[in-house]
PDB file of C-alpha atoms and ligand atoms in Angstrom:
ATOM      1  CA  UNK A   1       0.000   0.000   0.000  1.00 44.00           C
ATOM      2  CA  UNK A   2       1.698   3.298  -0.920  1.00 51.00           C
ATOM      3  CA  UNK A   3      -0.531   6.070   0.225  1.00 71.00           C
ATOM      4  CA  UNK A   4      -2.295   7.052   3.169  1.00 90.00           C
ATOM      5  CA  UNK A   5      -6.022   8.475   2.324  1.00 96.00           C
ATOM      6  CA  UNK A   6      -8.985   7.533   4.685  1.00 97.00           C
ATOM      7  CA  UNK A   7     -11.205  10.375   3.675  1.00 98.00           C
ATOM      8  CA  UNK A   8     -11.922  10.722   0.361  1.00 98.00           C
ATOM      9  CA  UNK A   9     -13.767  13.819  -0.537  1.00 98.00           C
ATOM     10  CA  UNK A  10     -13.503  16.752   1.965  1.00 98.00           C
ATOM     11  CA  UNK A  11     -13.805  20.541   1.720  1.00 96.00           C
ATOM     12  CA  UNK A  12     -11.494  21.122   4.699  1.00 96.00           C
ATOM     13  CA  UNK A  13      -7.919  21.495   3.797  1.00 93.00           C
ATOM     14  CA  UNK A  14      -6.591  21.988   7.956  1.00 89.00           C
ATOM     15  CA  UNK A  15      -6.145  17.598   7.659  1.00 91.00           C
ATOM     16  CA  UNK A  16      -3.111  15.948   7.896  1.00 91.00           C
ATOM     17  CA  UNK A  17      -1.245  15.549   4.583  1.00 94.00           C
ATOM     18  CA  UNK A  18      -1.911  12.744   2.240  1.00 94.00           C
ATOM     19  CA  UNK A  19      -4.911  11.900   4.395  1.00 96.00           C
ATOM     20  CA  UNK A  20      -7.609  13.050   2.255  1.00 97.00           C
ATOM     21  CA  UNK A  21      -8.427  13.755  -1.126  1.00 98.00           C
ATOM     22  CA  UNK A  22      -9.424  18.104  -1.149  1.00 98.00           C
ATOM     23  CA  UNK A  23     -12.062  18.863  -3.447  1.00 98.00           C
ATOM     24  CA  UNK A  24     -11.152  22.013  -5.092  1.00 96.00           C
ATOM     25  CA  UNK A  25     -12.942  24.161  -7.764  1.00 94.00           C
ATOM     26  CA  UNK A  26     -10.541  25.228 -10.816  1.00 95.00           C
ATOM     27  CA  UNK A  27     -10.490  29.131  -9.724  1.00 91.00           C
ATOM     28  CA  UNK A  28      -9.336  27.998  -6.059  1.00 91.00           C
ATOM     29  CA  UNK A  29      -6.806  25.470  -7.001  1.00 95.00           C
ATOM     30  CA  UNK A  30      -3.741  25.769  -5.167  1.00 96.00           C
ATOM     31  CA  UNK A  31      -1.746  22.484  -4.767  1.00 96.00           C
ATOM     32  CA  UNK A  32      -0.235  22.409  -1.279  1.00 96.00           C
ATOM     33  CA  UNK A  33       3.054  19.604  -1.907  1.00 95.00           C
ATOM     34  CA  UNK A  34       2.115  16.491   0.288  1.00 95.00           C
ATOM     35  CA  UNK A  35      -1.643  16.917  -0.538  1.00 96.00           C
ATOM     36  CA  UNK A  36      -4.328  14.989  -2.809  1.00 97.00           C
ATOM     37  CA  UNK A  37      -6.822  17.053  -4.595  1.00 98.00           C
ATOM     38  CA  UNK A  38     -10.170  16.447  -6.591  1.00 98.00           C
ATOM     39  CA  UNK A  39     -10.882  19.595  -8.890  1.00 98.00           C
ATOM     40  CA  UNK A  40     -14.290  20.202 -10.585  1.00 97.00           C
ATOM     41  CA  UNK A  41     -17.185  22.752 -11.285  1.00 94.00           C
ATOM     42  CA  UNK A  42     -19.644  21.767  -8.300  1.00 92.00           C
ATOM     43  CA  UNK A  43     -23.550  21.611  -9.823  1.00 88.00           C
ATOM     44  CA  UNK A  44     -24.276  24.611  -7.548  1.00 88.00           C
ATOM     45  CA  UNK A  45     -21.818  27.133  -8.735  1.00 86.00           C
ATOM     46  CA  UNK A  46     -22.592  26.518 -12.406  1.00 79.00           C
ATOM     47  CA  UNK A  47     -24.155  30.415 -11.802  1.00 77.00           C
ATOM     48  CA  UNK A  48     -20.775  31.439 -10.599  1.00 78.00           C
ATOM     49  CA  UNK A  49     -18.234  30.101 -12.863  1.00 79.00           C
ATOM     50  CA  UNK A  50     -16.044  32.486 -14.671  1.00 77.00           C
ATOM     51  CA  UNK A  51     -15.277  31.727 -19.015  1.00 75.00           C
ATOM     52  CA  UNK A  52     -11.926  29.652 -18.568  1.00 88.00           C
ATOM     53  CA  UNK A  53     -13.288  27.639 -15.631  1.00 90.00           C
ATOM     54  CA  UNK A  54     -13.454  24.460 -18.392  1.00 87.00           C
ATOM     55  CA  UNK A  55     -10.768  25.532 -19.902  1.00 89.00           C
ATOM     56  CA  UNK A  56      -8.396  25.353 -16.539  1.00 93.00           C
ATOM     57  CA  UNK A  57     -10.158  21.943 -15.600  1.00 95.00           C
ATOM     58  CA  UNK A  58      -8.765  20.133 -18.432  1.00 95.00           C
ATOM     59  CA  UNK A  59      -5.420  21.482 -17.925  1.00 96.00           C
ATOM     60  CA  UNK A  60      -5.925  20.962 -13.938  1.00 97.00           C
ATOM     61  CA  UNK A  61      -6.859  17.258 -14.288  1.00 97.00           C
ATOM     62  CA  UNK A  62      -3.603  16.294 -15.439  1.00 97.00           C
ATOM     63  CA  UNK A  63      -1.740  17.851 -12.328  1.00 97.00           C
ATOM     64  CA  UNK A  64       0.288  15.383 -10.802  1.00 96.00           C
ATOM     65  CA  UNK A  65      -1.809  15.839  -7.006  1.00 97.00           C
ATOM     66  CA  UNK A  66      -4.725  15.655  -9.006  1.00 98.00           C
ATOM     67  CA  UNK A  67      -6.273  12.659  -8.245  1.00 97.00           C
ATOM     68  CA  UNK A  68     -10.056  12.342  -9.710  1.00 98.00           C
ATOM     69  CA  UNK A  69     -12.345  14.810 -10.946  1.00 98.00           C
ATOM     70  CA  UNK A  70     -15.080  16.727  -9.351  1.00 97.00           C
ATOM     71  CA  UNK A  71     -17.491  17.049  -7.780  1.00 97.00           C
ATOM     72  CA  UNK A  72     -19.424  17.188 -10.524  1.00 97.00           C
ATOM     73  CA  UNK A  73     -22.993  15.323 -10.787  1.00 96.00           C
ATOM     74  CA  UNK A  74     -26.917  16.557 -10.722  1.00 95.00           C
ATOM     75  CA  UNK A  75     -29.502  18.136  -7.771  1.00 94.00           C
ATOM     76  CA  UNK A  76     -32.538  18.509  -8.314  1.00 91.00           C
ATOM     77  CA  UNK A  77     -33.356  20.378  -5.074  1.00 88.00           C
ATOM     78  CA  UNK A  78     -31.253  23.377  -5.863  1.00 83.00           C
ATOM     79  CA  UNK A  79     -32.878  25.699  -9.068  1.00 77.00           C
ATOM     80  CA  UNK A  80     -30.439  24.500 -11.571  1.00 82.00           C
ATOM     81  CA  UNK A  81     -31.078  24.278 -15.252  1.00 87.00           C
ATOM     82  CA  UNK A  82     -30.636  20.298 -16.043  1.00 89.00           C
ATOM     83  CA  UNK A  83     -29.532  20.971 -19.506  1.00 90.00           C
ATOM     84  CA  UNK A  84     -26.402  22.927 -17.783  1.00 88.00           C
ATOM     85  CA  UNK A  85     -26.152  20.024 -15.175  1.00 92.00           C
ATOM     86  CA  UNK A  86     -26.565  17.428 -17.869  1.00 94.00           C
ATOM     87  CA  UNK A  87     -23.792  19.080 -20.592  1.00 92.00           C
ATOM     88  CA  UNK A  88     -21.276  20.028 -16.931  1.00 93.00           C
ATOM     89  CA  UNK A  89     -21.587  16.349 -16.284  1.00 96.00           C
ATOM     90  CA  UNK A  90     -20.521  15.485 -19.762  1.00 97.00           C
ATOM     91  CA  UNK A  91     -17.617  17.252 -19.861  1.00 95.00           C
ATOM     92  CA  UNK A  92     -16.128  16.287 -16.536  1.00 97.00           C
ATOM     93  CA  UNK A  93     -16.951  12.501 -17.762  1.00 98.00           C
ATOM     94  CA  UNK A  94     -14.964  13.101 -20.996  1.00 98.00           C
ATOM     95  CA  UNK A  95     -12.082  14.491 -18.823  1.00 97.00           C
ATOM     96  CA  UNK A  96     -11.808  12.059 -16.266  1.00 98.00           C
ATOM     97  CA  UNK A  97     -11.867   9.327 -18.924  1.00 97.00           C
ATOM     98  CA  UNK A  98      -9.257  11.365 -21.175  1.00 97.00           C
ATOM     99  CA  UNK A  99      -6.718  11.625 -17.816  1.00 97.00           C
ATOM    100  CA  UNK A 100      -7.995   8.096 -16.271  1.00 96.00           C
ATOM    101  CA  UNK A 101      -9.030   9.081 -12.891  1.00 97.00           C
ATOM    102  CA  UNK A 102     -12.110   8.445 -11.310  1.00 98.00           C
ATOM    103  CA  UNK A 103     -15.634  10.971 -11.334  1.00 98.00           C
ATOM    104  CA  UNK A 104     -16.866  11.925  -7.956  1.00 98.00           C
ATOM    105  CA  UNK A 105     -20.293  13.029  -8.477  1.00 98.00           C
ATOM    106  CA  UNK A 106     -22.992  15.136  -6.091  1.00 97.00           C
ATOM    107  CA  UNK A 107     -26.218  13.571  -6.449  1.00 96.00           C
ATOM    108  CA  UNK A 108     -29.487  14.803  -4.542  1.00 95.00           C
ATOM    109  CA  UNK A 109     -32.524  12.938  -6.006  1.00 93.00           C
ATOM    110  CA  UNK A 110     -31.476  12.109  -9.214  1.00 95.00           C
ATOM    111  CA  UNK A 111     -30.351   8.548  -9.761  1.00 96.00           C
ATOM    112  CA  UNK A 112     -32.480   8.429 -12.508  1.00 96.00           C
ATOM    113  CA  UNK A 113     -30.336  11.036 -14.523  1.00 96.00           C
ATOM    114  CA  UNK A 114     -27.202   9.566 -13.618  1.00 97.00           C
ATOM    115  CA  UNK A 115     -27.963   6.272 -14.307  1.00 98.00           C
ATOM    116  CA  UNK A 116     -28.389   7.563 -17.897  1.00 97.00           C
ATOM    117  CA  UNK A 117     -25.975   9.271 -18.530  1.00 97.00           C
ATOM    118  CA  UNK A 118     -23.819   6.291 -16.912  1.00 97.00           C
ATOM    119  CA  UNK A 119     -25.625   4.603 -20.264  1.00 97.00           C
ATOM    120  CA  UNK A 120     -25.074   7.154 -22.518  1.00 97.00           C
ATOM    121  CA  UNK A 121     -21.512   7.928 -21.642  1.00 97.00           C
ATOM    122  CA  UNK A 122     -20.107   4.631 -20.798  1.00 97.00           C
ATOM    123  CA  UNK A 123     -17.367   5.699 -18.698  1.00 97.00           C
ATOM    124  CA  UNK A 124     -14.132   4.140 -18.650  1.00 96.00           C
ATOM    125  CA  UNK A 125     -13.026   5.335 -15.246  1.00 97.00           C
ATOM    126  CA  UNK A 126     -14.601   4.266 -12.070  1.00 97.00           C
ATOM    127  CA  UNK A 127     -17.836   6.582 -10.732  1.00 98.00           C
ATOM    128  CA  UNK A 128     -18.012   7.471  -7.062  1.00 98.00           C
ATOM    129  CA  UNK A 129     -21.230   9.397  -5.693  1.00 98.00           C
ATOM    130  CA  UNK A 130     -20.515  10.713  -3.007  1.00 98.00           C
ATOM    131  CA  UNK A 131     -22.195  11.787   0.675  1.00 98.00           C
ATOM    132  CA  UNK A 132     -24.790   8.899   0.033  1.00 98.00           C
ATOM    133  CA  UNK A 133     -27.608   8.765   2.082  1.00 97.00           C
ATOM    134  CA  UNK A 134     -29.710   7.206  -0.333  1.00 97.00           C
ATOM    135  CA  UNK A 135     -32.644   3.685   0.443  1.00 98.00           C
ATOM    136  CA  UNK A 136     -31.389   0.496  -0.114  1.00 98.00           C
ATOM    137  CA  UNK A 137     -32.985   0.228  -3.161  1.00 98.00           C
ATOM    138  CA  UNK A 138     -31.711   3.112  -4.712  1.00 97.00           C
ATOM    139  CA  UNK A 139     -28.230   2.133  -3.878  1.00 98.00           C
ATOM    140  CA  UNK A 140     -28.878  -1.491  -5.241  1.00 98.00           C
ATOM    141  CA  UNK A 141     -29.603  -0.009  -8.586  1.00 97.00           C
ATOM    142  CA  UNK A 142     -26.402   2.225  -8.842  1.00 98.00           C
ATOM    143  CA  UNK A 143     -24.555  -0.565  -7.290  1.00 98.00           C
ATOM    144  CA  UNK A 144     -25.776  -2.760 -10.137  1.00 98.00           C
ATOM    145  CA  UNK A 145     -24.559  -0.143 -12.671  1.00 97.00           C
ATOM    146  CA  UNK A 146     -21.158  -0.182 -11.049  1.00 97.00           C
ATOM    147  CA  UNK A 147     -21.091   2.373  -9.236  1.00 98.00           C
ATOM    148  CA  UNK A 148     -19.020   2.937  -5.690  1.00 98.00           C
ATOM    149  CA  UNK A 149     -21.091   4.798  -2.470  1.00 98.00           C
ATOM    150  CA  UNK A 150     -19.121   7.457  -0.279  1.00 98.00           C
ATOM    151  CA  UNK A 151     -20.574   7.279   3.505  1.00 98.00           C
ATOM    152  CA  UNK A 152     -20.295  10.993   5.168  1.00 98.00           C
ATOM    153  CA  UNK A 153     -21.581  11.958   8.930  1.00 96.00           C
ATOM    154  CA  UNK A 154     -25.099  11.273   7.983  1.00 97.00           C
ATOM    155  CA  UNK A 155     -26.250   7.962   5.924  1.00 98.00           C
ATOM    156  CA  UNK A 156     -29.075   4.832   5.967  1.00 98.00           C
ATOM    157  CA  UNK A 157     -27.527   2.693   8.263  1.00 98.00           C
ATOM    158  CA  UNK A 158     -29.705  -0.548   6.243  1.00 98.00           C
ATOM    159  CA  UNK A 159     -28.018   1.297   2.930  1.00 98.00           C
ATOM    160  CA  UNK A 160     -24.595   0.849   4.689  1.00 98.00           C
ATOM    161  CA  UNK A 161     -24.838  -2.822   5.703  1.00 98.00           C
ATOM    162  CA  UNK A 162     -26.059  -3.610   2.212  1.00 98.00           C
ATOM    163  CA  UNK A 163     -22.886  -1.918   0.354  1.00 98.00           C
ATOM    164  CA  UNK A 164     -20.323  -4.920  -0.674  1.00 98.00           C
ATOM    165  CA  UNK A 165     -17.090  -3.367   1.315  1.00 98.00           C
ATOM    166  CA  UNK A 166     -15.041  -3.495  -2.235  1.00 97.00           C
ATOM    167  CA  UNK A 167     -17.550  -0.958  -3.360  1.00 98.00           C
ATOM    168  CA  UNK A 168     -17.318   1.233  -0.150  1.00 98.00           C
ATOM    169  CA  UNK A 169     -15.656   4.674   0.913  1.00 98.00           C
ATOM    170  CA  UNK A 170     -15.919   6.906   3.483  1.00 98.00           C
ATOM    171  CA  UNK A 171     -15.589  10.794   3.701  1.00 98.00           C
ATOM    172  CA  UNK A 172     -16.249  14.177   6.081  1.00 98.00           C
ATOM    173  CA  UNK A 173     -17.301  16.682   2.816  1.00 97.00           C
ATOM    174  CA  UNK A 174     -18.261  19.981   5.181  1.00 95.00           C
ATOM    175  CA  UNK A 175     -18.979  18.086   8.274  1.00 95.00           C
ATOM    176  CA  UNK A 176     -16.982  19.260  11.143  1.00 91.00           C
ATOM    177  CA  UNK A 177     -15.945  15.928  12.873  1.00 94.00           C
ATOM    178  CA  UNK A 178     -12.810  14.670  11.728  1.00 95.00           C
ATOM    179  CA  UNK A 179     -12.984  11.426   9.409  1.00 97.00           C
ATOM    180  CA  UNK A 180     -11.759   9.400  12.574  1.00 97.00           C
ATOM    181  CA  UNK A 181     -15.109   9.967  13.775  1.00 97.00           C
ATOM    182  CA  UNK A 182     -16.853   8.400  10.892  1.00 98.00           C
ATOM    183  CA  UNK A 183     -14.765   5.617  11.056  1.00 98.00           C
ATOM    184  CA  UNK A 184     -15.595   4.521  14.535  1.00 98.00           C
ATOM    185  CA  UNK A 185     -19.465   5.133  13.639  1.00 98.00           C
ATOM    186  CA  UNK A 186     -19.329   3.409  10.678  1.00 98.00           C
ATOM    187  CA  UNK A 187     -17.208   0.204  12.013  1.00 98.00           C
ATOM    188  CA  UNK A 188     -20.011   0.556  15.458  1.00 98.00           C
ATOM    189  CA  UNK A 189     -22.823   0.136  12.403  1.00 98.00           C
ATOM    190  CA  UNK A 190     -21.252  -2.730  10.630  1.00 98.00           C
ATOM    191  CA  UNK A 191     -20.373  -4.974  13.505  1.00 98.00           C
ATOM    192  CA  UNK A 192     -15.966  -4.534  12.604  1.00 98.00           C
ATOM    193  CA  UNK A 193     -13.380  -4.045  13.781  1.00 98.00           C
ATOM    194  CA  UNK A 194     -12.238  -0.066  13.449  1.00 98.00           C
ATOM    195  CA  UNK A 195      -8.692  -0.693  11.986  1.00 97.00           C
ATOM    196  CA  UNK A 196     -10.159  -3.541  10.088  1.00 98.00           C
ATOM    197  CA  UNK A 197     -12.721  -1.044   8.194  1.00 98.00           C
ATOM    198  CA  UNK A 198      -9.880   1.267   8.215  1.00 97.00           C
ATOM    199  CA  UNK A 199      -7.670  -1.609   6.039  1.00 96.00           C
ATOM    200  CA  UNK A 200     -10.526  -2.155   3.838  1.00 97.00           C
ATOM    201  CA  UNK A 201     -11.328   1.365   2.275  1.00 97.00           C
ATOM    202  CA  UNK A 202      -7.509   1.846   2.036  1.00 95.00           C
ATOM    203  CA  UNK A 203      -7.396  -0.874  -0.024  1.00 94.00           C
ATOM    204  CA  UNK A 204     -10.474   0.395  -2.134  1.00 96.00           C
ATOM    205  CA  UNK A 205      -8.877   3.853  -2.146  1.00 96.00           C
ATOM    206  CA  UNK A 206      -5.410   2.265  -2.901  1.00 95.00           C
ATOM    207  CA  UNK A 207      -7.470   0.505  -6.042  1.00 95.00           C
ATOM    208  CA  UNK A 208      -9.318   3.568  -7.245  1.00 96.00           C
ATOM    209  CA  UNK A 209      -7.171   6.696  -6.911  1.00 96.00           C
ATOM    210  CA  UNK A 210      -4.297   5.505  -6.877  1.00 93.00           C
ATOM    211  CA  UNK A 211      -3.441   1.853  -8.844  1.00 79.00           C
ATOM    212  CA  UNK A 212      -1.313   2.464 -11.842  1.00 46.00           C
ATOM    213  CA  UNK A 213      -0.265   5.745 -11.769  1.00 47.00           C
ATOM    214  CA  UNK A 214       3.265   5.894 -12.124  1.00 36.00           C
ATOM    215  CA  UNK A 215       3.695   9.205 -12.756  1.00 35.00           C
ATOM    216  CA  UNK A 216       2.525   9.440  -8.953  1.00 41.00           C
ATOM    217  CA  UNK A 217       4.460   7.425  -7.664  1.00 37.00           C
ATOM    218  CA  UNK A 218       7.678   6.092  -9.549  1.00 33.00           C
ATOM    219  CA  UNK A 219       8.238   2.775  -8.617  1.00 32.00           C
ATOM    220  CA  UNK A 220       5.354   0.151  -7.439  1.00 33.00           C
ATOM    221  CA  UNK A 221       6.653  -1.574  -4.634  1.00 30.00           C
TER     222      UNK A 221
HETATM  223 ZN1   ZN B   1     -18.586  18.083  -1.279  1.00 73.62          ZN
END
């Protein structure tokens, strides 16, 4: 195992380094050396977004700390346009297949529109919603598709118990307990082990962000 991630999407950047993965939009990018980043246009700043956001995305992706796109993805709580959800979505798809690292996507009550552009697209790269506090059955079907959950601080505890660990990840986003925190819940909920659970995502993280990039990290040992 080469890296040390536990937390895999987080808008705090006060973490230890190499812990988590900081999501970052293009215009507020700045790589701190020992950290992990996502970068993408998050569904509810489309409004905000200056001309060359897209533009520096593309070029972003490729950064070395870089280490999946997004958040990008689809809510249909906030007033959004779908059309400019739907073509966003698109393009952070393309790029994350073009540079090989996997999407994490926001989704708030719209499985159905992600499950077709998952269709539509056929993605190369792996797809990771995260924050997922979806039913059971709603999980099943993205599940099916091939999609990975990320658990935050809130979540169905019956969805939890029914994710296969390979397909399972676990991040703080805004919340303000650390990720250590969500770990002991989250082990409490499943019956393990803490450092068990711990071994588990790290290998899932290890898998996703990280297998196969030698440009990361020279030599596999
Ligand atoms: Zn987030």
């Amino acid at each position: 195992m080469n890296q040390h991630v536990l937390d895999i999407h987080t808008h705090h950047e006060d973490g230890k380094p190499g812990e988590a993965i900081i999501c970052k939009m293009p215009h507020d990018f700045v790589p701190t050396p020992g950290y992990w980043y996502s970068v993408g246009i998050h569904p509810w700043e489309v409004l905000n977004i200056h001309g060359k956001e897209l533009l520096d995305l593309h070029s972003l992706a490729q950064h070395h700390q870089v280490v999946a796109i997004g958040e990008t993805g689809f809510d249909r709580i906030r007033p959004l346009s779908q059309f400019t959800q739907t073509l966003l979505f698109g393009n952070h798809s393309n790029i994350a297949d073009e540079v090989g690292k996997p999407l994490i996507i926001h989704m708030v009550k719209a499985a159905d529109l992600l499950l077709a552009e998952k269709k539509k697209l056929n993605p190369q790269v792996p797809w990771v919603i995260h924050g997922f506090r979806g039913k059971p059955q709603e999980a099943e079907q993205l599940l099916n598709a091939g999609l990975y959950l990320s658990f935050g601080e809130h979540y169905n505890v019956d969805t939890l118990r029914a994710t296969p660990l390979d397909r399972l990840f676990l991040e703080t986003d805004e919340a303000t307990c650390g990720i250590g925190f969500i770990y002991d819940k989250v082990a409490a909920d499943l019956g393990m082990e803490v450092e068990r659970l711990k071994e588990v995502v790290k290998k899932n993280i290890d898998c996703i962000f990280f297998n196969g990039d030698s440009r990361m990290f020279g030599q596999k040992q």
